Amino acid sequence: MSRKKMKLAYITNDSKRKTTYKKSTKGLVKKVHELTTLCGIETCAIIHSPDFDSQPEVWLSHAGARRLLSEFKKLPRSK
């Protein structure tokens, strides 16, 4: 059985929006982890919402994200 297609629009109900944020964040981090494992690549995810968390959600780690972003910034710009 497939799920019903979700309408993409701002969720006005605060509790539903927070629940959706938490579930979506968890799902996104899971996908990033799967991509790292299945493809053998380095990835990081930084998710920040001042409405829900005072600190950003960082996967794999703050140090790992900093290192990977530093390497990314050193790459030549492509057109």
mmCIF file of C-alpha atoms in Angstrom:
data_model
loop_
_atom_site.group_PDB
_atom_site.id
_atom_site.type_symbol
_atom_site.label_atom_id
_atom_site.label_comp_id
_atom_site.label_asym_id
_atom_site.label_seq_id
_atom_site.Cartn_x
_atom_site.Cartn_y
_atom_site.Cartn_z
ATOM 1 C CA MET A 1 0.000 0.000 0.000
ATOM 2 C CA SER A 2 1.437 3.376 -0.942
ATOM 3 C CA ARG A 3 1.193 6.563 1.019
ATOM 4 C CA LYS A 4 -0.990 9.443 0.013
ATOM 5 C CA LYS A 5 0.935 12.248 -1.695
ATOM 6 C CA MET A 6 1.749 14.986 0.764
ATOM 7 C CA LYS A 7 0.827 18.541 -0.147
ATOM 8 C CA LEU A 8 3.918 20.757 0.071
ATOM 9 C CA ALA A 9 2.862 23.849 1.948
ATOM 10 C CA TYR A 10 3.800 25.632 5.147
ATOM 11 C CA ILE A 11 2.374 23.821 8.184
ATOM 12 C CA THR A 12 0.615 26.411 10.343
ATOM 13 C CA ASN A 13 -0.001 24.133 13.341
ATOM 14 C CA ASP A 14 3.086 24.501 15.571
ATOM 15 C CA SER A 15 3.056 20.999 17.063
ATOM 16 C CA LYS A 16 2.512 19.311 13.679
ATOM 17 C CA ARG A 17 5.272 21.443 12.145
ATOM 18 C CA LYS A 18 7.696 20.520 14.931
ATOM 19 C CA THR A 19 6.822 16.816 14.601
ATOM 20 C CA THR A 20 7.312 16.981 10.827
ATOM 21 C CA TYR A 21 10.628 18.797 11.315
ATOM 22 C CA LYS A 22 11.929 16.147 13.719
ATOM 23 C CA LYS A 23 10.804 13.229 11.490
ATOM 24 C CA SER A 24 12.180 14.834 8.335
ATOM 25 C CA THR A 25 15.491 15.641 10.021
ATOM 26 C CA LYS A 26 15.816 12.054 11.207
ATOM 27 C CA GLY A 27 14.983 10.754 7.693
ATOM 28 C CA LEU A 28 17.448 13.105 6.017
ATOM 29 C CA VAL A 29 20.278 12.113 8.365
ATOM 30 C CA LYS A 30 19.452 8.446 7.697
ATOM 31 C CA LYS A 31 19.686 9.034 3.917
ATOM 32 C CA VAL A 32 23.024 10.839 4.276
ATOM 33 C CA HIS A 33 24.360 7.949 6.379
ATOM 34 C CA GLU A 34 23.119 5.413 3.779
ATOM 35 C CA LEU A 35 24.784 7.386 0.977
ATOM 36 C CA THR A 36 28.069 7.360 2.885
ATOM 37 C CA THR A 37 27.870 3.634 3.554
ATOM 38 C CA LEU A 38 26.606 2.448 0.157
ATOM 39 C CA CYS A 39 28.776 4.656 -2.038
ATOM 40 C CA GLY A 40 31.864 4.981 0.126
ATOM 41 C CA ILE A 41 31.874 8.768 -0.046
ATOM 42 C CA GLU A 42 32.344 11.478 2.539
ATOM 43 C CA THR A 43 29.199 13.394 3.424
ATOM 44 C CA CYS A 44 27.978 15.748 6.069
ATOM 45 C CA ALA A 45 24.648 17.325 6.890
ATOM 46 C CA ILE A 46 24.017 20.549 8.784
ATOM 47 C CA ILE A 47 20.399 21.262 9.679
ATOM 48 C CA HIS A 48 19.546 24.396 11.605
ATOM 49 C CA SER A 49 16.233 25.849 12.630
ATOM 50 C CA PRO A 50 16.144 28.628 15.219
ATOM 51 C CA ASP A 51 12.434 27.853 15.732
ATOM 52 C CA PHE A 52 13.022 24.294 16.981
ATOM 53 C CA ASP A 53 16.632 23.854 18.087
ATOM 54 C CA SER A 54 19.100 26.330 19.506
ATOM 55 C CA GLN A 55 21.998 24.217 18.185
ATOM 56 C CA PRO A 56 22.266 22.939 14.606
ATOM 57 C CA GLU A 57 21.942 19.204 13.942
ATOM 58 C CA VAL A 58 25.289 18.106 12.493
ATOM 59 C CA TRP A 59 26.002 14.691 11.066
ATOM 60 C CA LEU A 60 28.680 13.074 11.286
ATOM 61 C CA SER A 61 30.324 15.462 13.741
ATOM 62 C CA HIS A 62 31.172 19.146 14.041
ATOM 63 C CA ALA A 63 34.852 18.426 13.416
ATOM 64 C CA GLY A 64 34.073 16.157 10.443
ATOM 65 C CA ALA A 65 31.745 18.738 8.913
ATOM 66 C CA ARG A 66 34.342 21.484 9.342
ATOM 67 C CA ARG A 67 37.028 19.347 7.705
ATOM 68 C CA LEU A 68 34.790 18.362 4.790
ATOM 69 C CA LEU A 69 33.586 21.941 4.235
ATOM 70 C CA SER A 70 37.181 23.158 4.327
ATOM 71 C CA GLU A 71 38.113 20.622 1.634
ATOM 72 C CA PHE A 72 35.068 21.684 -0.400
ATOM 73 C CA LYS A 73 36.074 25.344 -0.241
ATOM 74 C CA LYS A 74 39.529 24.465 -1.616
ATOM 75 C CA LEU A 75 38.051 22.929 -4.776
ATOM 76 C CA PRO A 76 38.265 25.044 -7.937
ATOM 77 C CA ARG A 77 35.033 26.669 -8.992
ATOM 78 C CA SER A 78 33.355 24.996 -11.924
ATOM 79 C CA LYS A 79 31.267 26.753 -14.545
#
